[in-house]
Tab-separated table of C-alpha atoms in Angstrom:
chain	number	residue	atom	x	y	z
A	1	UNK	CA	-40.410	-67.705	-34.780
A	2	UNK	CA	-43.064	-69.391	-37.188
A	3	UNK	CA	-42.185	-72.514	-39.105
A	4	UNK	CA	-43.218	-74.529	-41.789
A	5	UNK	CA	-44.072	-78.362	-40.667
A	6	UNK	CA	-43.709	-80.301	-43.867
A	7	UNK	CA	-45.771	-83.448	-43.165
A	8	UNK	CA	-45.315	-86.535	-45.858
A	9	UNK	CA	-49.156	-88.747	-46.012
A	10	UNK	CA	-48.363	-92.064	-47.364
A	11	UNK	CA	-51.997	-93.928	-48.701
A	12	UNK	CA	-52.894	-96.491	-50.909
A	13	UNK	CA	-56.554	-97.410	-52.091
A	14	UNK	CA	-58.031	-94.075	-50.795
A	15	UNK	CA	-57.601	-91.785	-53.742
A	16	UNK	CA	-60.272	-88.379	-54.029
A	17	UNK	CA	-61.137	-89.087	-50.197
A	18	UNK	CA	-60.565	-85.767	-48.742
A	19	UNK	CA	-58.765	-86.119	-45.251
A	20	UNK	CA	-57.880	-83.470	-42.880
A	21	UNK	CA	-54.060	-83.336	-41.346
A	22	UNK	CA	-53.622	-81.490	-38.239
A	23	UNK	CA	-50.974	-80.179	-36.270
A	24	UNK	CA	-50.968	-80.367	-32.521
A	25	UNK	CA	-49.096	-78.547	-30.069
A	26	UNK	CA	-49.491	-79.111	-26.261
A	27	UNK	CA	-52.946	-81.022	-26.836
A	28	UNK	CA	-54.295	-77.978	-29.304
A	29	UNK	CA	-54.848	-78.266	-33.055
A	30	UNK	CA	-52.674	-75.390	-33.901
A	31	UNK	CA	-53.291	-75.980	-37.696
A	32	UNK	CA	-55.487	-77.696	-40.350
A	33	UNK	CA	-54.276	-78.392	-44.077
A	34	UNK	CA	-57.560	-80.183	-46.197
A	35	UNK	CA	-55.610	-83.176	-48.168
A	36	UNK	CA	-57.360	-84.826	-51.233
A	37	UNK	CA	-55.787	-88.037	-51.379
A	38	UNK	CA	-53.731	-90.105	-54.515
A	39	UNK	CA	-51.760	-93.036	-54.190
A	40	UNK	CA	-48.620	-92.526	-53.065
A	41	UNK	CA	-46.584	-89.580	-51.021
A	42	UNK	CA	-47.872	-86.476	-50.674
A	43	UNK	CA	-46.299	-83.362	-48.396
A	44	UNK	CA	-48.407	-80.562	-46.813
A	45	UNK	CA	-46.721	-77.565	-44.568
A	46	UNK	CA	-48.693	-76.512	-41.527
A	47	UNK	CA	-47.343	-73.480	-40.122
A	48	UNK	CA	-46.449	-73.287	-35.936
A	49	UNK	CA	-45.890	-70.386	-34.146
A	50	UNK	CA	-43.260	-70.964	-31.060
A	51	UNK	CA	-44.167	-69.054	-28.211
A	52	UNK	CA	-42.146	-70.133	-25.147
A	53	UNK	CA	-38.857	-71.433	-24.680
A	54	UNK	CA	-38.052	-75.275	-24.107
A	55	UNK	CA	-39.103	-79.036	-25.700
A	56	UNK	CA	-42.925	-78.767	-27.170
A	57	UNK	CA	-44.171	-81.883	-28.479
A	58	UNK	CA	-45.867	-81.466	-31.949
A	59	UNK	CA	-47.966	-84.007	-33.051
A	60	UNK	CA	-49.331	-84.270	-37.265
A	61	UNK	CA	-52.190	-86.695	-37.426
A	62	UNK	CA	-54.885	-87.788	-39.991
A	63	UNK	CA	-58.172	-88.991	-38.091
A	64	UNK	CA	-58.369	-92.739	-39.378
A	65	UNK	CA	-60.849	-93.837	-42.148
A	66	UNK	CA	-63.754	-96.432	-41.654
A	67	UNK	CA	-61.802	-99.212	-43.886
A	68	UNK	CA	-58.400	-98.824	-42.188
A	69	UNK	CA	-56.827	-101.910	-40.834
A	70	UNK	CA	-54.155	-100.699	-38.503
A	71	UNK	CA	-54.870	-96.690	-37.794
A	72	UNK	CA	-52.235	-96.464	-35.443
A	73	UNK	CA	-49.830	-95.375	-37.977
A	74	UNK	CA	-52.020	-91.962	-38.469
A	75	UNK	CA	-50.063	-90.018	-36.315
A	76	UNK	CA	-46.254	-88.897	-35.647
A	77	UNK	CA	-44.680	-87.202	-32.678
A	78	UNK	CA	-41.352	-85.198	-32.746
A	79	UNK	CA	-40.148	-82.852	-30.166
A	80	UNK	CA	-39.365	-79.851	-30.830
A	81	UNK	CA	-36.491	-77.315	-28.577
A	82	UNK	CA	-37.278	-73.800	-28.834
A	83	UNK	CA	-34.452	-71.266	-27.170
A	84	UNK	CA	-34.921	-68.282	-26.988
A	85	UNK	CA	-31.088	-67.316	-27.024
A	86	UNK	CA	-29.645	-66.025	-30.816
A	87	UNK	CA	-27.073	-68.401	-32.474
A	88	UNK	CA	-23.737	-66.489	-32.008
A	89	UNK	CA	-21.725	-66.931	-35.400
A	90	UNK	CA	-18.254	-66.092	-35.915
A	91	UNK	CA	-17.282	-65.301	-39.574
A	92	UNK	CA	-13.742	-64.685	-40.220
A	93	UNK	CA	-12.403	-63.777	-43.405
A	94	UNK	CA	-9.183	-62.069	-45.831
A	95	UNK	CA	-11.314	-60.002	-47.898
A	96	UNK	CA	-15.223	-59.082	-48.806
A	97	UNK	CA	-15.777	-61.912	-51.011
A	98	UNK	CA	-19.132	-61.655	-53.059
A	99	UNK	CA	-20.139	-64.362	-50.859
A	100	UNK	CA	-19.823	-63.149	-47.993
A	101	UNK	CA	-21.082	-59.744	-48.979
A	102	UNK	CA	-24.574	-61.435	-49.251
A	103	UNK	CA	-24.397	-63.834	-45.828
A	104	UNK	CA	-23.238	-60.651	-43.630
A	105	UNK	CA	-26.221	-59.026	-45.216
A	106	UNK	CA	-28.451	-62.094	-44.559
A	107	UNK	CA	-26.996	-62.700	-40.764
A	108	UNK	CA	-28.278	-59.428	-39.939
A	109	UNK	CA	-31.235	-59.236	-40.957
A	110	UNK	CA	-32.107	-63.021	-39.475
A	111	UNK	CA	-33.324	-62.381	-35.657
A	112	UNK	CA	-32.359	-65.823	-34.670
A	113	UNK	CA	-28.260	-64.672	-35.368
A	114	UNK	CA	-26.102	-62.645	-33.170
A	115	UNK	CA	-23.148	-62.325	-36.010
A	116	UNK	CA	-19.492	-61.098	-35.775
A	117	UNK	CA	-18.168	-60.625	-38.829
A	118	UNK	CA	-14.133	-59.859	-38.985
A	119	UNK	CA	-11.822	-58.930	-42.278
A	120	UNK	CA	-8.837	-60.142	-41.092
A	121	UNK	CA	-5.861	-58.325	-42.343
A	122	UNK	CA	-7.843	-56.048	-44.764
A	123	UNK	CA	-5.513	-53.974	-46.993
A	124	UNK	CA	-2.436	-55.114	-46.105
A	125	UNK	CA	-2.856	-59.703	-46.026
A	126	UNK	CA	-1.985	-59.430	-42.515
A	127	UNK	CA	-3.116	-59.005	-39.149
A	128	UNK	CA	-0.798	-57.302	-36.953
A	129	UNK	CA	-1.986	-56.009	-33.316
A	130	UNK	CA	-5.628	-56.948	-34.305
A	131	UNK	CA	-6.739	-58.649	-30.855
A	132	UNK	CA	-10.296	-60.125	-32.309
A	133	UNK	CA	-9.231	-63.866	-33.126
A	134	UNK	CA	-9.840	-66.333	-30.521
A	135	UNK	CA	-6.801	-67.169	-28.871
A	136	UNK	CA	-7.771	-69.434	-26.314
A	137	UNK	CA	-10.848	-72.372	-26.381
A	138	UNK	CA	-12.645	-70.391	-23.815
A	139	UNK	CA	-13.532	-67.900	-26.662
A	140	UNK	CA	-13.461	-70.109	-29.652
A	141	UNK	CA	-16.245	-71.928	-27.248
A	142	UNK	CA	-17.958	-68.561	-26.708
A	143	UNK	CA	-19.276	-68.814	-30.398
A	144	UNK	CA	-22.191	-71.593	-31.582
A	145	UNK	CA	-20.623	-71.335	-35.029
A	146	UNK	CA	-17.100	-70.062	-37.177
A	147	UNK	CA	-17.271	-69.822	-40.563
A	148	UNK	CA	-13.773	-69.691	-42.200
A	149	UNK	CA	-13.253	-68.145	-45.369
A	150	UNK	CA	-10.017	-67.571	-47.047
A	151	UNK	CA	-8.265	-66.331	-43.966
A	152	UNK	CA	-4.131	-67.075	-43.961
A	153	UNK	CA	-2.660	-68.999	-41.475
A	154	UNK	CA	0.006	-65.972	-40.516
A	155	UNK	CA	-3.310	-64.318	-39.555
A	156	UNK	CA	-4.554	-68.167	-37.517
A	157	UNK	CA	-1.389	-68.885	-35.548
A	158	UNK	CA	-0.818	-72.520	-34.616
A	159	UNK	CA	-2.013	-72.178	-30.562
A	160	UNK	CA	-5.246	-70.485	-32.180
A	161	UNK	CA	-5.974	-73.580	-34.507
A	162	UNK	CA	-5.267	-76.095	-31.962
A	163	UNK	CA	-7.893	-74.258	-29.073
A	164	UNK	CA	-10.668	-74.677	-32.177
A	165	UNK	CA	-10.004	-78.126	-32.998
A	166	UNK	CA	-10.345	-78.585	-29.166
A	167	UNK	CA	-13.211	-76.040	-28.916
A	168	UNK	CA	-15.078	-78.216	-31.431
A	169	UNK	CA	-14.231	-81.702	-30.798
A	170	UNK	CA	-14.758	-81.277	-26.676
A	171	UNK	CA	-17.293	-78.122	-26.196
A	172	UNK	CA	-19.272	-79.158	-29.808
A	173	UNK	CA	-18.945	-76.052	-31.609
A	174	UNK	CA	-19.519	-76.084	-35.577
A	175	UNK	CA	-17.235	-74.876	-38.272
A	176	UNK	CA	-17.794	-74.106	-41.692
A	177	UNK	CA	-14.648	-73.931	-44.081
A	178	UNK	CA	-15.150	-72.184	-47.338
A	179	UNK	CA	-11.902	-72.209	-49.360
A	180	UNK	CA	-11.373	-69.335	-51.510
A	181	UNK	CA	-7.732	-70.120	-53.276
A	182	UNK	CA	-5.279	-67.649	-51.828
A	183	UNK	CA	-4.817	-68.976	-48.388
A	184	UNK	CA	-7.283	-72.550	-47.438
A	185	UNK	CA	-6.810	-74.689	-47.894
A	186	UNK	CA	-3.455	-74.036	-49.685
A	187	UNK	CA	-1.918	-72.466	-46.245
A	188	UNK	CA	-2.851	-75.370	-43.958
A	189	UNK	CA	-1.178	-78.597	-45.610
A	190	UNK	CA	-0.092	-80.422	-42.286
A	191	UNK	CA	-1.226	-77.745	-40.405
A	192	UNK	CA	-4.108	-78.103	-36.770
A	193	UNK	CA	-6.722	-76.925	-38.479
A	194	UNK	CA	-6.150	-79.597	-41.517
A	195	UNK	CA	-7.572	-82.259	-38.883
A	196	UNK	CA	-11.036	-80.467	-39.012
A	197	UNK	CA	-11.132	-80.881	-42.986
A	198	UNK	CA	-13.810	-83.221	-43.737
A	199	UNK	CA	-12.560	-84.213	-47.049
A	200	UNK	CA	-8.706	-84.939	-48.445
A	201	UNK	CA	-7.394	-82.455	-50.225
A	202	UNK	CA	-5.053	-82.174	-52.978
A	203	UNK	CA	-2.257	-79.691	-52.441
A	204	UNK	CA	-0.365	-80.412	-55.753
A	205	UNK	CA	-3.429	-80.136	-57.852
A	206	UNK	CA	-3.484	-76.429	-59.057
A	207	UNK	CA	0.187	-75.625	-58.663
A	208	UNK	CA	-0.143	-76.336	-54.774
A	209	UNK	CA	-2.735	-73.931	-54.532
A	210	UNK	CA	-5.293	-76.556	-53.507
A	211	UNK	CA	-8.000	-74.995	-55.329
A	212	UNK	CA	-8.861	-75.591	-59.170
A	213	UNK	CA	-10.330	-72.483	-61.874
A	214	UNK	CA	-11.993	-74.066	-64.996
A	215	UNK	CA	-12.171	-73.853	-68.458
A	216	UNK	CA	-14.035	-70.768	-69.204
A	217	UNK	CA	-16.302	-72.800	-71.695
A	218	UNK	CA	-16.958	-75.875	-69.205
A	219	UNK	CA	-17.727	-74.425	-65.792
A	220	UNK	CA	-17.823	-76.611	-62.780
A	221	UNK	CA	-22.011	-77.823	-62.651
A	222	UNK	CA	-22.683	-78.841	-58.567
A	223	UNK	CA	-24.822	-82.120	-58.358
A	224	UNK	CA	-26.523	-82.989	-55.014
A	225	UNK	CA	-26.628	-86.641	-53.944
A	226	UNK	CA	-29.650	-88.866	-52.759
A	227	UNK	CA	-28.173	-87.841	-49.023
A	228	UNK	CA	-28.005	-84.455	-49.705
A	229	UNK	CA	-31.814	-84.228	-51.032
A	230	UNK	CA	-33.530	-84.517	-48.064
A	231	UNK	CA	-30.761	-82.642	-45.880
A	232	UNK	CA	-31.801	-79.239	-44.429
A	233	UNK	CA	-29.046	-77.214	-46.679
A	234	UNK	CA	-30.888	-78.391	-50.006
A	235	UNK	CA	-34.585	-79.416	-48.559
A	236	UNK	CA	-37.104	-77.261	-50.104
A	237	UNK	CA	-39.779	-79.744	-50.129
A	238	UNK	CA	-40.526	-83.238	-48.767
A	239	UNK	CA	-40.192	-84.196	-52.331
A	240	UNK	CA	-36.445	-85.476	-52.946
A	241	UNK	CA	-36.177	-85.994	-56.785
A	242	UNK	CA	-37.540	-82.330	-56.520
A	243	UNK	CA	-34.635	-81.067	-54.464
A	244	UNK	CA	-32.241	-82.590	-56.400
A	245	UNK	CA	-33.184	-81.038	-59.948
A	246	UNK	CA	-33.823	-77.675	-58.461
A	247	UNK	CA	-30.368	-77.893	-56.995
A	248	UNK	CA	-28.659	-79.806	-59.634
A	249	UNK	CA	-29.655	-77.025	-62.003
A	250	UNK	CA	-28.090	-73.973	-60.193
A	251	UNK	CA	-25.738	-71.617	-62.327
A	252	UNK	CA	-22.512	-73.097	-62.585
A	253	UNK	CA	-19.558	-71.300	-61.162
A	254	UNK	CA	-15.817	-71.373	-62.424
A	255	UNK	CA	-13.797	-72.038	-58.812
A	256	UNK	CA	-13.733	-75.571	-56.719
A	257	UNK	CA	-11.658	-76.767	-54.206
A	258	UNK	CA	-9.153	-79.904	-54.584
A	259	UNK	CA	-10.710	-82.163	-52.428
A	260	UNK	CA	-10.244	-85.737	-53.376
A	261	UNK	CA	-12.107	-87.814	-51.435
A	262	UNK	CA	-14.239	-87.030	-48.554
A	263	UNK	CA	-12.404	-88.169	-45.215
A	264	UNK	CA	-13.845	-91.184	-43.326
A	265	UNK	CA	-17.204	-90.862	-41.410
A	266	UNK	CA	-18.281	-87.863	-43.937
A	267	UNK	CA	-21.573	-87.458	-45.652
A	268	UNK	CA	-21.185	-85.987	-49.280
A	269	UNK	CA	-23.882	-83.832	-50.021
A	270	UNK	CA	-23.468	-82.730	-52.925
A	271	UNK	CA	-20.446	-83.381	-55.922
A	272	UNK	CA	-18.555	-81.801	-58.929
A	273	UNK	CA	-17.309	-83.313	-61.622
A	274	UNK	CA	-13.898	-84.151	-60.990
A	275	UNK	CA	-11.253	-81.008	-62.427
A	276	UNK	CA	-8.783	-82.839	-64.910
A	277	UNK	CA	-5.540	-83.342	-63.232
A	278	UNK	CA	-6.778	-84.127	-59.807
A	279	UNK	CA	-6.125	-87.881	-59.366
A	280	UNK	CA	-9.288	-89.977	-58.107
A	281	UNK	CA	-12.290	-91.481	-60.205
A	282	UNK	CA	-15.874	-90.206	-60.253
A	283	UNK	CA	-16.976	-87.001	-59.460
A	284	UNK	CA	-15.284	-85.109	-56.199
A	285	UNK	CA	-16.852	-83.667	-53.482
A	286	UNK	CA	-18.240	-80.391	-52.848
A	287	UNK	CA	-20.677	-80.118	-49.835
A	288	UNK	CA	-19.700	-81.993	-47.220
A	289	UNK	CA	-20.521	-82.507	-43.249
A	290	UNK	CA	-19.149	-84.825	-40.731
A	291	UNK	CA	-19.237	-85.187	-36.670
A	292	UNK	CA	-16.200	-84.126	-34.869
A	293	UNK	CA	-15.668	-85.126	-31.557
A	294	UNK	CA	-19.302	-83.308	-30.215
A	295	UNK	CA	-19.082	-80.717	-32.406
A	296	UNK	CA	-19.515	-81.081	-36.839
A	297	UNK	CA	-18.103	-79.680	-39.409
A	298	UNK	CA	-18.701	-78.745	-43.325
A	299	UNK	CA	-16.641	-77.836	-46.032
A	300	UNK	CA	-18.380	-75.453	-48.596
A	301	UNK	CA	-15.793	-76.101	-51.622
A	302	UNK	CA	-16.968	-72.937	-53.681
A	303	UNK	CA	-16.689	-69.295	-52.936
A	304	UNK	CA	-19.620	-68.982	-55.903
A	305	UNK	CA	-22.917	-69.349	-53.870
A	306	UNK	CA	-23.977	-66.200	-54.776
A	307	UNK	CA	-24.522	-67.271	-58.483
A	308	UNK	CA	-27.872	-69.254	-57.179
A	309	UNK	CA	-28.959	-65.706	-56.614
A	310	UNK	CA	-29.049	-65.145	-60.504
A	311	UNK	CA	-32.822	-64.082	-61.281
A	312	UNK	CA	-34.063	-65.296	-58.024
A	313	UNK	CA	-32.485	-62.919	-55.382
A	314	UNK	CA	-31.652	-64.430	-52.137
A	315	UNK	CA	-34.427	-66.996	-52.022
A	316	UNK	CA	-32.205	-69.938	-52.285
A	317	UNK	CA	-28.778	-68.511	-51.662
A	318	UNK	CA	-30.331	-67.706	-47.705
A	319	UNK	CA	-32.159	-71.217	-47.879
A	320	UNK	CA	-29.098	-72.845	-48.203
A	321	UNK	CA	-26.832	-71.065	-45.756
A	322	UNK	CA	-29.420	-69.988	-42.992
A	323	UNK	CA	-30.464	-74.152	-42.825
């Protein structure tokens, strides 16, 4: 694959002197960006080609200027692991939610994803003699990632649940939960899979359904926090007030999940105003990712992603889900 380095320059004092940044990649300059200089940050992407599997130091470095006092800070190392095997992803859903219309559509066409995508129960809410769900943590453990959707715990028996709260916690597999109001979270109140949650959630709130639909003339507005700038779901620059307003200002959507509080050891990454009724000050949480054992976790509390694709097609909708 080819990425985008995004290298920030810090200078003071130095401002219209044109510098060069480079990128270097097993001792080559691989790429050039020319850099007029202001006061402050600035952010320039150098692109990188990987060509071979395993670590490849890349180096970004600014040759140092004649008046520099300590030119040692001019240039920054980070390794890099290229692997040349595809991500396997495990999406399992109750129904072809607009949502996941769009990420089965993205999953395939992305080269670096090997994606099984299963309707569980289609037609009839259940699942009877249908032998794709991972039984055992062998095959839970055969996947890099499961996303969850709105699947019902009939269809996730309780042996199932426990061998992917072990697959994750001891073989460091990742799980994505995306409630979607029918069945999760509302299905698995002191259930396994409840210990994965990374947030609280509110079972009462919503007549037990554990979700929450808004007013139809005040929509649910997401706001991204200072921690969830600069993460890889919402980093589309270097520049983190940036990220924030472009993110803050996505279409608002009219579904959220009842999650209080995020559970201890969780980074919010982005919030929602908090849905009347649901006890709890301040906003609530929306995005949010914590460790589990080795694997992590991150609860997606809207099924309404695809509304980011309003006038901008998949641009942002895929930047958010495929980081």
């Amino acid at each position: 694959d080819t990425v985008s380095v995004a290298a920030t320059i810090v200078s003071s004092g130095l401002t219209r002197r044109e510098v060069s940044v480079e990128l270097v990649a097993g001792g080559s300059v691989v790429a050039t960006a020319d850099l007029p200089l202001r006061d402050g940050r600035q952010v320039v992407s150098l692109p990188w080609h990987a060509t071979a599997a395993g670590t490849t130091l890349l180096t970004v470095r600014v040759a140092p200027e004649p008046e520099e006092i300590t030119p040692a800070n001019n240039a920054l190392d980070a390794p890099v692991e290229v692997s040349a095997r595809k991500v396997k992803v495990l999406v399992l859903d109750a129904a072809p939610r607009w949502d996941l219309r769009f990420l089965d559509h993205a999953l395939r066409r992305d080269s670096g994803f090997e994606p099984t995508v299963v309707l569980v129960g289609a037609g009839n809410g259940r699942a009877d003699g249908f032998a794709g769900i991972p039984e055992s943590v062998e095959r839970w453990a055969g996947h890099d990632l499961v996303l969850l959707g709105d699947i019902a715990a009939a269809d996730l028996p309780t042996s199932s649940q426990e061998a992917l709260v072990e697959a994750v916690q001891d073989r460091g597999v990742g799980v994505v939960f995306q409630p979607g109001g029918e069945h999760l979270p509302r299905d698995y109140s002191g259930a396994p899979l409840e210990r994965l949650f990374p947030v609280e959630v509110d079972h009462v709130t919503g007549g037990g359904a554990g979700t929450v639909e808004s007013a139809d003339f005040k929509p649910f507005r997401m706001r991204v926090t200072a921690r969830g700038a600069m993460h890889p779901a919402f980093a589309i620059s270097g520049d983190a007030a940036g990220n924030r307003a472009a993110w803050s200002g996505m279409p608002p959507f009219f579904r959220v999940a009842a999650a209080r509080v995020a559970a201890p050891a969780s980074t919010v990454l982005a919030e929602v105003d908090r849905p009347a009724g649901m006890p709890g000050d301040g906003p609530g949480p929306l995005v949010v990712e914590a460790p589990s054992g080795r694997g992590r976790v991150a609860w997606i509390g809207t099924e309404e992603t695809f509304r980011w694709r309003r006038n901008v097609g998949d641009t942002l909708f895929w930047r958010f889900w495929g980081q």
